[in-house]
CSV table of C-alpha atoms and ligand atoms in Angstrom, one decimal:
chain,number,residue,atom,x,y,z
T,1,MET,CA,122.5,-71.8,30.1
T,2,LYS,CA,119.9,-74.1,31.8
T,3,ASP,CA,116.6,-74.7,30.1
T,4,ALA,CA,113.6,-73.2,31.8
T,5,ALA,CA,111.7,-75.8,33.7
T,6,PRO,CA,108.8,-77.2,31.5
T,7,VAL,CA,105.4,-76.1,32.6
T,8,VAL,CA,103.5,-78.9,34.2
T,9,PHE,CA,99.7,-78.8,33.5
T,10,VAL,CA,97.3,-80.0,36.0
T,11,VAL,CA,94.4,-82.2,34.7
T,12,LEU,CA,91.4,-83.3,36.7
T,13,ASN,CA,90.1,-86.7,35.7
T,14,VAL,CA,86.4,-87.1,36.6
T,15,ASP,CA,84.8,-90.6,36.2
T,16,ASP,CA,82.9,-92.8,38.6
T,17,PHE,CA,84.1,-96.0,36.8
T,18,GLU,CA,87.3,-96.7,38.7
T,19,PRO,CA,89.2,-99.0,36.3
T,20,GLY,CA,88.6,-96.6,33.4
T,21,ARG,CA,89.6,-93.6,35.5
T,22,TYR,CA,92.8,-95.4,36.7
T,23,ALA,CA,93.9,-96.2,33.2
T,24,ARG,CA,93.3,-92.7,32.0
T,25,THR,CA,95.3,-91.2,35.0
T,26,ARG,CA,98.2,-93.5,34.1
T,27,LEU,CA,98.1,-92.4,30.5
T,28,LEU,CA,98.1,-88.7,31.4
T,29,GLN,CA,100.9,-89.1,34.0
T,30,THR,CA,103.0,-90.9,31.4
T,31,ALA,CA,102.4,-87.9,29.1
T,32,GLY,CA,103.7,-85.6,31.7
T,33,TYR,CA,100.5,-84.2,33.3
T,34,HIS,CA,100.0,-83.8,37.0
T,35,VAL,CA,96.7,-85.6,37.6
T,36,HIS,CA,93.9,-85.3,40.2
T,37,GLU,CA,90.9,-87.5,40.3
T,38,ALA,CA,87.2,-87.2,41.3
T,39,ALA,CA,84.4,-89.8,41.1
T,40,THR,CA,81.3,-87.6,41.6
T,41,GLY,CA,80.1,-84.2,40.3
T,42,ALA,CA,80.3,-82.7,43.8
T,43,ASP,CA,83.8,-83.8,44.3
T,44,ALA,CA,84.7,-82.6,40.8
T,45,LEU,CA,83.5,-79.1,41.6
T,46,LYS,CA,85.4,-79.0,44.9
T,47,ALA,CA,88.5,-80.2,43.2
T,48,VAL,CA,88.3,-77.6,40.5
T,49,ALA,CA,88.1,-74.8,43.1
T,50,ALA,CA,90.9,-76.4,45.2
T,51,VAL,CA,93.5,-77.4,42.6
T,52,ARG,CA,92.6,-75.1,39.7
T,53,PRO,CA,93.3,-77.6,36.9
T,54,SER,CA,94.1,-76.4,33.4
T,55,VAL,CA,91.9,-79.1,31.9
T,56,VAL,CA,89.0,-81.1,33.3
T,57,ILE,CA,88.1,-84.4,31.6
T,58,LEU,CA,84.5,-84.9,32.5
T,59,ASP,CA,82.4,-88.0,32.1
T,60,VAL,CA,78.8,-87.1,31.3
T,61,ASN,CA,77.3,-89.9,33.5
T,62,LEU,CA,78.1,-89.3,37.1
T,63,PRO,CA,76.3,-90.8,40.0
T,64,ASP,CA,75.1,-87.5,41.7
T,65,MET,CA,74.6,-85.1,38.8
T,66,SER,CA,75.1,-84.9,35.1
T,67,GLY,CA,78.5,-84.0,33.8
T,68,LEU,CA,76.8,-81.3,31.7
T,69,GLU,CA,75.6,-79.6,34.9
T,70,VAL,CA,79.1,-79.8,36.4
T,71,CYS,CA,80.4,-78.2,33.2
T,72,ARG,CA,77.8,-75.5,33.3
T,73,ARG,CA,78.7,-74.6,36.9
T,74,ILE,CA,82.4,-74.4,36.1
T,75,LYS,CA,81.9,-72.2,33.1
T,76,GLN,CA,79.5,-69.9,34.9
T,77,ASP,CA,81.9,-69.3,37.8
T,78,GLU,CA,83.7,-66.0,37.4
T,79,GLN,CA,87.0,-67.4,38.9
T,80,LEU,CA,86.9,-70.8,37.3
T,81,GLY,CA,85.2,-70.1,34.0
T,82,SER,CA,88.4,-70.2,31.9
T,83,THR,CA,89.1,-73.8,33.0
T,84,LEU,CA,89.1,-76.0,29.9
T,85,VAL,CA,86.5,-78.8,29.9
T,86,LEU,CA,86.8,-81.9,27.8
T,87,GLN,CA,83.5,-83.8,28.1
T,88,THR,CA,83.4,-87.6,27.4
T,89,SER,CA,80.4,-89.9,27.1
T,90,ALA,CA,79.3,-93.3,26.2
T,91,SER,CA,79.0,-94.1,22.5
T,92,ALA,CA,75.3,-94.0,22.6
T,93,ILE,CA,75.2,-90.2,23.1
T,94,ALA,CA,72.7,-88.5,20.9
T,95,PRO,CA,74.0,-85.6,18.7
T,96,ILE,CA,71.6,-83.3,20.5
T,97,ASP,CA,73.4,-84.0,23.8
T,98,LEU,CA,76.7,-83.4,22.1
T,99,ALA,CA,75.4,-80.0,20.8
T,100,LEU,CA,74.0,-79.2,24.2
T,101,GLY,CA,77.4,-80.0,25.9
T,102,LEU,CA,79.2,-77.6,23.6
T,103,GLN,CA,76.5,-75.0,24.0
T,104,ILE,CA,76.9,-75.2,27.8
T,105,GLY,CA,80.5,-74.4,27.3
T,106,ALA,CA,82.5,-77.6,27.0
T,107,ASP,CA,85.6,-76.9,25.0
T,108,ALA,CA,85.6,-80.3,23.3
T,109,TYR,CA,83.6,-83.5,23.3
T,110,LEU,CA,84.8,-87.0,22.8
T,111,THR,CA,82.8,-90.2,22.5
T,112,GLU,CA,84.0,-93.4,24.3
T,113,PRO,CA,85.9,-95.5,23.7
T,114,VAL,CA,88.4,-92.6,23.3
T,115,ASP,CA,91.7,-93.5,21.6
T,116,PRO,CA,94.5,-92.6,23.9
T,117,GLN,CA,96.4,-90.7,21.2
T,118,VAL,CA,93.2,-88.7,20.3
T,119,LEU,CA,92.7,-87.8,24.0
T,120,LEU,CA,96.3,-86.6,24.4
T,121,GLY,CA,96.1,-84.7,21.0
T,122,THR,CA,92.9,-83.0,22.0
T,123,ILE,CA,94.2,-81.9,25.4
T,124,ALA,CA,97.4,-80.5,23.7
T,125,ALA,CA,95.3,-78.7,21.1
T,126,LEU,CA,93.0,-77.2,23.8
T,127,LEU,CA,96.0,-76.0,25.8
T,128,ARG,CA,97.5,-74.4,22.7
T,129,ILE,CA,94.3,-72.6,21.8
T,130,SER,CA,93.9,-71.3,25.4
T,131,ALA,CA,97.5,-70.1,25.5
T,132,ALA,CA,96.9,-68.2,22.2
T,133,GLU,CA,93.7,-66.7,23.6
T,134,ARG,CA,95.5,-65.6,26.8
T,135,GLN,CA,98.2,-64.0,24.7
T,136,LEU,CA,95.6,-62.2,22.6
T,137,GLN,CA,93.8,-60.9,25.6
T,138,GLN,CA,97.1,-59.7,27.1
T,139,THR,CA,98.1,-57.9,23.8
T,140,ASN,CA,94.6,-56.4,23.6
T,141,GLU,CA,94.9,-55.1,27.2
T,142,GLU,CA,98.4,-53.6,26.5
T,143,LEU,CA,97.1,-52.0,23.3
T,144,ARG,CA,94.1,-50.5,25.2
T,145,ARG,CA,96.4,-49.1,27.9
T,146,SER,CA,98.8,-47.6,25.4
T,147,ASN,CA,96.0,-46.0,23.5
T,148,GLU,CA,94.7,-44.5,26.7
T,149,ASP,CA,98.2,-43.2,27.5
T,150,LEU,CA,98.5,-41.7,24.1
T,151,ALA,CA,95.1,-40.0,24.3
T,152,ARG,CA,96.0,-38.6,27.7
T,153,PHE,CA,99.3,-37.4,26.4
T,154,ALA,CA,97.7,-35.7,23.4
T,155,TYR,CA,95.2,-34.0,25.7
T,156,ILE,CA,97.8,-32.8,28.3
T,157,ALA,CA,100.3,-31.7,25.6
T,158,SER,CA,97.7,-29.7,23.7
T,159,HIS,CA,96.1,-28.3,26.8
T,160,ASP,CA,99.5,-27.1,28.2
T,161,LEU,CA,100.7,-25.8,24.9
T,162,GLN,CA,97.7,-23.4,24.8
T,163,GLU,CA,98.9,-21.3,27.7
T,164,PRO,CA,102.3,-20.1,26.5
T,165,LEU,CA,100.8,-19.7,23.0
T,166,ARG,CA,98.2,-17.3,24.4
T,167,THR,CA,101.0,-15.2,25.8
T,168,ILE,CA,102.8,-15.1,22.4
T,169,THR,CA,99.6,-14.3,20.6
T,170,THR,CA,98.7,-11.5,23.0
T,171,TYR,CA,102.1,-9.8,22.8
T,172,SER,CA,102.6,-10.2,19.1
T,173,GLN,CA,99.2,-8.6,18.5
T,174,LEU,CA,100.2,-5.8,20.8
T,175,LEU,CA,103.5,-5.3,18.9
T,176,ALA,CA,101.6,-5.2,15.7
T,177,ARG,CA,99.1,-2.6,16.9
T,178,ARG,CA,101.4,-0.4,19.0
T,179,TYR,CA,104.5,-0.2,16.8
T,180,ARG,CA,103.1,-0.5,13.3
T,181,GLY,CA,104.9,1.9,10.9
T,182,GLN,CA,107.6,2.8,13.4
T,183,TYR,CA,110.3,0.3,12.4
T,184,GLY,CA,109.8,0.1,8.6
T,185,GLU,CA,107.7,-2.1,6.3
T,186,GLU,CA,109.9,-5.2,6.8
T,187,ALA,CA,109.4,-5.1,10.6
T,188,ASP,CA,105.7,-4.8,10.1
T,189,GLN,CA,105.7,-7.8,7.8
T,190,PHE,CA,107.7,-9.9,10.2
T,191,VAL,CA,105.3,-9.1,13.0
T,192,ARG,CA,102.4,-10.0,10.7
T,193,PHE,CA,104.0,-13.4,10.0
T,194,ILE,CA,104.3,-14.0,13.8
T,195,VAL,CA,100.6,-13.1,14.3
T,196,GLU,CA,99.5,-15.4,11.5
T,197,GLY,CA,101.8,-18.2,12.6
T,198,THR,CA,100.5,-18.1,16.2
T,199,SER,CA,96.8,-18.0,15.1
T,200,ARG,CA,97.5,-21.0,12.9
T,201,MET,CA,99.2,-22.8,15.7
T,202,SER,CA,96.4,-22.1,18.0
T,203,GLU,CA,93.9,-23.6,15.5
T,204,LEU,CA,96.1,-26.7,15.2
T,205,ILE,CA,96.3,-27.1,19.0
T,206,ARG,CA,92.5,-26.5,19.4
T,207,ASP,CA,91.8,-29.3,16.9
T,208,LEU,CA,94.3,-31.7,18.3
T,209,LEU,CA,92.6,-31.2,21.7
T,210,LEU,CA,89.3,-31.9,20.2
T,211,TYR,CA,90.6,-35.0,18.4
T,212,SER,CA,92.0,-36.4,21.6
T,213,GLN,CA,88.8,-35.6,23.5
T,214,VAL,CA,86.6,-37.4,21.0
T,215,GLY,CA,88.5,-40.6,21.8
T,216,ALA,CA,88.2,-40.2,25.6
T,217,LYS,CA,84.6,-39.7,26.6
T,218,ARG,CA,81.3,-41.1,25.3
T,219,GLU,CA,77.8,-40.4,26.7
T,220,PHE,CA,75.1,-42.3,24.9
T,221,GLN,CA,71.5,-41.1,24.8
T,222,PRO,CA,68.7,-41.1,22.2
T,223,VAL,CA,69.7,-38.6,19.4
T,224,ASP,CA,67.5,-37.5,16.5
T,225,LEU,CA,69.8,-37.0,13.6
T,226,GLN,CA,67.2,-34.7,12.1
T,227,ASP,CA,67.9,-32.3,15.0
T,228,VAL,CA,71.6,-32.8,14.6
T,229,LEU,CA,71.3,-31.7,11.0
T,230,ALA,CA,69.1,-28.7,12.0
T,231,ARG,CA,71.8,-27.6,14.5
T,232,THR,CA,74.5,-28.0,11.9
T,233,VAL,CA,72.6,-25.8,9.4
T,234,THR,CA,72.1,-23.1,12.1
T,235,SER,CA,75.8,-23.0,13.0
T,236,LEU,CA,76.9,-23.0,9.4
T,237,ASN,CA,74.4,-20.4,8.5
T,238,ALA,CA,76.9,-17.7,7.4
T,239,ALA,CA,78.8,-20.1,5.1
T,240,ILE,CA,75.6,-21.5,3.7
T,241,GLU,CA,74.3,-18.0,2.8
T,242,ASP,CA,77.7,-16.8,1.4
T,243,SER,CA,78.0,-19.8,-0.8
T,244,ARG,CA,74.2,-20.0,-1.6
T,245,ALA,CA,74.4,-23.7,-0.6
T,246,GLU,CA,71.4,-25.9,-0.9
T,247,ILE,CA,71.1,-28.7,1.5
T,248,THR,CA,68.5,-31.5,1.1
T,249,ASN,CA,68.0,-34.7,3.0
T,250,GLU,CA,66.1,-37.9,3.3
T,251,PRO,CA,64.4,-38.6,6.7
T,252,LEU,CA,67.1,-39.2,9.2
T,253,PRO,CA,66.8,-41.8,12.0
T,254,VAL,CA,66.8,-41.5,15.8
T,255,LEU,CA,69.5,-43.6,17.4
T,256,THR,CA,71.4,-44.1,20.7
T,257,ALA,CA,74.6,-42.1,20.3
T,258,ASP,CA,76.8,-39.4,21.7
T,259,ARG,CA,75.1,-36.1,20.8
T,260,ASP,CA,78.1,-33.9,20.8
T,261,GLN,CA,80.0,-36.4,18.7
T,262,MET,CA,77.1,-36.5,16.2
T,263,ASP,CA,77.2,-32.7,16.0
T,264,HIS,CA,81.0,-32.8,15.2
T,265,LEU,CA,80.4,-35.5,12.6
T,266,PHE,CA,77.7,-33.6,10.7
T,267,GLN,CA,79.4,-30.3,11.1
T,268,ASN,CA,82.7,-31.6,9.7
T,269,LEU,CA,81.2,-33.3,6.7
T,270,ILE,CA,78.8,-30.5,5.8
T,271,SER,CA,81.3,-27.7,6.3
T,272,ASN,CA,83.8,-29.6,4.1
T,273,ALA,CA,81.1,-30.0,1.4
T,274,ILE,CA,80.7,-26.2,1.4
T,275,LYS,CA,84.4,-25.4,1.8
T,276,TYR,CA,85.6,-27.7,-1.1
T,277,ARG,CA,83.0,-26.3,-3.5
T,278,SER,CA,83.5,-25.7,-7.2
T,279,SER,CA,82.5,-22.5,-9.0
T,280,GLU,CA,78.9,-23.7,-8.8
T,281,ALA,CA,76.8,-23.1,-5.7
T,282,PRO,CA,77.1,-26.2,-3.4
T,283,ARG,CA,74.3,-28.8,-3.7
T,284,ILE,CA,74.5,-31.1,-0.7
T,285,HIS,CA,72.3,-34.1,-0.2
T,286,ILE,CA,72.2,-36.4,2.9
T,287,SER,CA,70.7,-39.8,2.4
T,288,SER,CA,70.0,-42.5,4.9
T,289,SER,CA,69.0,-46.2,4.8
T,290,ALA,CA,68.4,-48.8,7.5
T,291,GLN,CA,70.7,-51.8,7.4
T,292,GLY,CA,69.2,-54.3,9.8
T,293,ARG,CA,67.6,-53.4,13.1
T,294,ASP,CA,70.3,-51.2,14.7
T,295,THR,CA,72.5,-50.0,11.9
T,296,TRP,CA,72.1,-47.2,9.4
T,297,GLN,CA,74.1,-46.1,6.4
T,298,LEU,CA,74.2,-42.4,5.7
T,299,SER,CA,76.0,-40.4,3.0
T,300,VAL,CA,76.8,-36.8,2.4
T,301,ARG,CA,77.1,-36.0,-1.3
T,302,ASP,CA,78.3,-32.8,-2.8
T,303,ASN,CA,79.0,-31.3,-6.2
T,304,GLY,CA,82.3,-29.8,-5.2
T,305,ILE,CA,85.9,-30.0,-6.5
T,306,GLY,CA,86.3,-33.7,-5.5
T,307,PHE,CA,89.6,-35.4,-5.0
T,308,PRO,CA,91.7,-38.1,-6.7
T,309,LEU,CA,90.5,-41.5,-5.5
T,310,ARG,CA,94.0,-42.6,-4.6
T,311,TYR,CA,93.7,-40.2,-1.5
T,312,ALA,CA,90.4,-41.7,-0.4
T,313,ASP,CA,92.0,-43.3,2.7
T,314,GLN,CA,94.7,-40.7,3.5
T,315,ILE,CA,92.3,-37.9,3.9
T,316,PHE,CA,91.0,-39.5,7.1
T,317,GLU,CA,94.4,-39.2,8.7
T,318,ALA,CA,95.0,-36.4,11.2
T,319,PHE,CA,96.6,-33.3,9.7
T,320,ARG,CA,96.3,-34.7,6.2
T,321,ARG,CA,95.3,-32.0,3.7
T,322,LEU,CA,95.3,-32.3,-0.1
T,323,ASP,CA,94.9,-28.6,-1.0
T,324,ARG,CA,96.9,-26.3,1.3
T,325,THR,CA,96.8,-23.2,-0.9
T,326,THR,CA,93.2,-22.2,-1.4
T,327,THR,CA,91.4,-23.2,1.7
T,328,THR,CA,92.0,-23.0,5.4
T,329,GLY,CA,91.8,-25.8,7.8
T,330,THR,CA,93.9,-28.1,10.0
T,331,GLY,CA,93.3,-31.5,8.4
T,332,VAL,CA,91.8,-32.9,11.5
T,333,GLY,CA,88.1,-32.7,10.6
T,334,LEU,CA,87.9,-36.0,8.8
T,335,ALA,CA,90.1,-37.7,11.4
T,336,ILE,CA,87.6,-36.6,14.1
T,337,ALA,CA,84.7,-37.8,11.8
T,338,LYS,CA,86.4,-41.2,11.6
T,339,ARG,CA,86.8,-41.5,15.3
T,340,VAL,CA,83.2,-40.6,16.0
T,341,VAL,CA,82.0,-43.1,13.5
T,342,GLU,CA,84.2,-45.8,15.0
T,343,ASN,CA,83.1,-44.9,18.5
T,344,HIS,CA,79.6,-45.8,17.2
T,345,GLY,CA,80.6,-49.2,15.8
T,346,GLY,CA,80.6,-48.0,12.2
T,347,ARG,CA,83.0,-47.2,9.4
T,348,ILE,CA,83.5,-44.3,7.1
T,349,TRP,CA,84.8,-44.1,3.5
T,350,ALA,CA,84.7,-41.7,0.6
T,351,ASP,CA,84.1,-41.7,-3.1
T,352,SER,CA,84.9,-39.0,-5.5
T,353,VAL,CA,85.1,-37.9,-9.2
T,354,PRO,CA,87.5,-34.9,-9.4
T,355,GLY,CA,85.7,-32.0,-10.8
T,356,GLU,CA,82.2,-33.5,-10.2
T,357,GLY,CA,81.9,-34.0,-6.4
T,358,SER,CA,82.5,-36.3,-3.5
T,359,THR,CA,80.3,-38.6,-1.4
T,360,PHE,CA,81.2,-39.5,2.2
T,361,HIS,CA,79.5,-42.7,3.3
T,362,PHE,CA,79.3,-43.9,6.9
T,363,THR,CA,77.5,-46.4,9.0
T,364,LEU,CA,76.3,-45.9,12.6
T,365,VAL,CA,75.2,-48.6,15.0
T,366,SER,CA,72.7,-47.6,17.7
T,367,GLN,CA,74.4,-48.1,21.0
T,368,ARG,CA,73.1,-50.0,24.0
T,369,LEU,CA,72.4,-47.8,27.0
Z,1,LIG,P1,90.6,-29.8,6.5
Z,1,LIG,O1,89.3,-29.5,5.8
Z,1,LIG,O2,90.8,-29.0,7.7
Z,1,LIG,O3,91.8,-29.7,5.5
Z,1,LIG,P2,89.7,-32.5,6.8
Z,1,LIG,O4,90.3,-33.6,7.6
Z,1,LIG,O5,88.3,-32.1,7.0
Z,1,LIG,O6,90.6,-31.3,7.0
Z,1,LIG,O7,89.8,-32.9,5.3
Z,1,LIG,C1,91.1,-33.5,4.8
Z,1,LIG,C2,91.2,-33.2,3.4
Z,1,LIG,O8,90.3,-34.0,2.6
Z,1,LIG,C3,91.0,-31.8,3.0
Z,1,LIG,O9,92.1,-31.0,3.1
Z,1,LIG,C4,90.5,-31.9,1.5
Z,1,LIG,O10,91.7,-32.0,0.7
Z,1,LIG,C5,89.8,-33.3,1.5
Z,1,LIG,N1,88.4,-33.1,1.5
Z,1,LIG,C6,87.6,-33.3,2.7
Z,1,LIG,N2,86.3,-33.1,2.4
Z,1,LIG,C7,86.2,-32.9,1.0
Z,1,LIG,C8,85.1,-32.7,0.1
Z,1,LIG,N3,83.8,-32.6,0.5
Z,1,LIG,N4,85.4,-32.5,-1.2
Z,1,LIG,C9,86.7,-32.5,-1.6
Z,1,LIG,N5,87.8,-32.7,-0.8
Z,1,LIG,C10,87.5,-32.9,0.5
């Protein structure tokens, strides 16, 4: 098999001092680079656009404009911004200029006289880093696309599954109602299992759909978490009264967030705090503290049954449930909560002492509109 042809990188060598430029071009050619030259800033900018070099070696002192300005224009250009710029300057350069050069976007800065091996080593290192960056960008892009595909798949699958399930539910309920007692106790029991199974499946599909939707859309607006809590309490009113739950809270912030997602988050955490209660009436406390200008840490503490700490990570996985016997649920609530928090730049984690209660902590970052 023949080896693939080696990649030849193009270097633009910019210097108005001809003998120095010539020597450098020879050095680069000997090292295998394809070299173009320019003696002024204006020519350098033209050449960058025309030959699209991988690396520009740019002297700071050019006759028509500063090399720093040339670098700034290259880096600000949408098409050419990824060109690597290696700035060089006379030894008298002040550290402040060096810092400025890097701030403007130079990828490296060398002071004359530049040792040939250092120059070649620096160019090779820049090319390696930029190849790694490109690879990373490509991988990120692929990951983003496959995540989107997956979310779309989950959405379509759960959406389409609902329809045949509705038919099964309707007819099994009809069977149960219309023919109860006519085919013996066992037949009644079988039909009951079908009815229960379909209603369970419909819950699972509904939550899967919700989970996939939480990933897909985000509409940010100012949201008062105090209002979110009030809405949650209203919608959980029956469960709160039945369990005689007491909910207290510290003042909650206003932040830029997705309102529906905040509703889901509070609803899931507070309904869990009620659902996983001990024999005592639930006492639930929500606290909040600012962490910097845009970030808050909140926690929802309960006095419920708790859970063994070794499950503290697993409970955030979709369909993961620790106690399948005494409570109902699909195991998706905390997975949704995690997605919501991550959509808002935060993270969520849990603490618990079995038999004493649990605390769910999360951070939220106010989003930019
Ligand atoms: P579900 O409540 O539908 O099972 P969740 O994703 O909301 O699903 O929770 C996953 C699991 O985490 C629950 O099955 C339960 O075992 C545990 N869990 C969640 N919240 C609490 C809580 N406040 N106290 C104790 N265990 C909890």
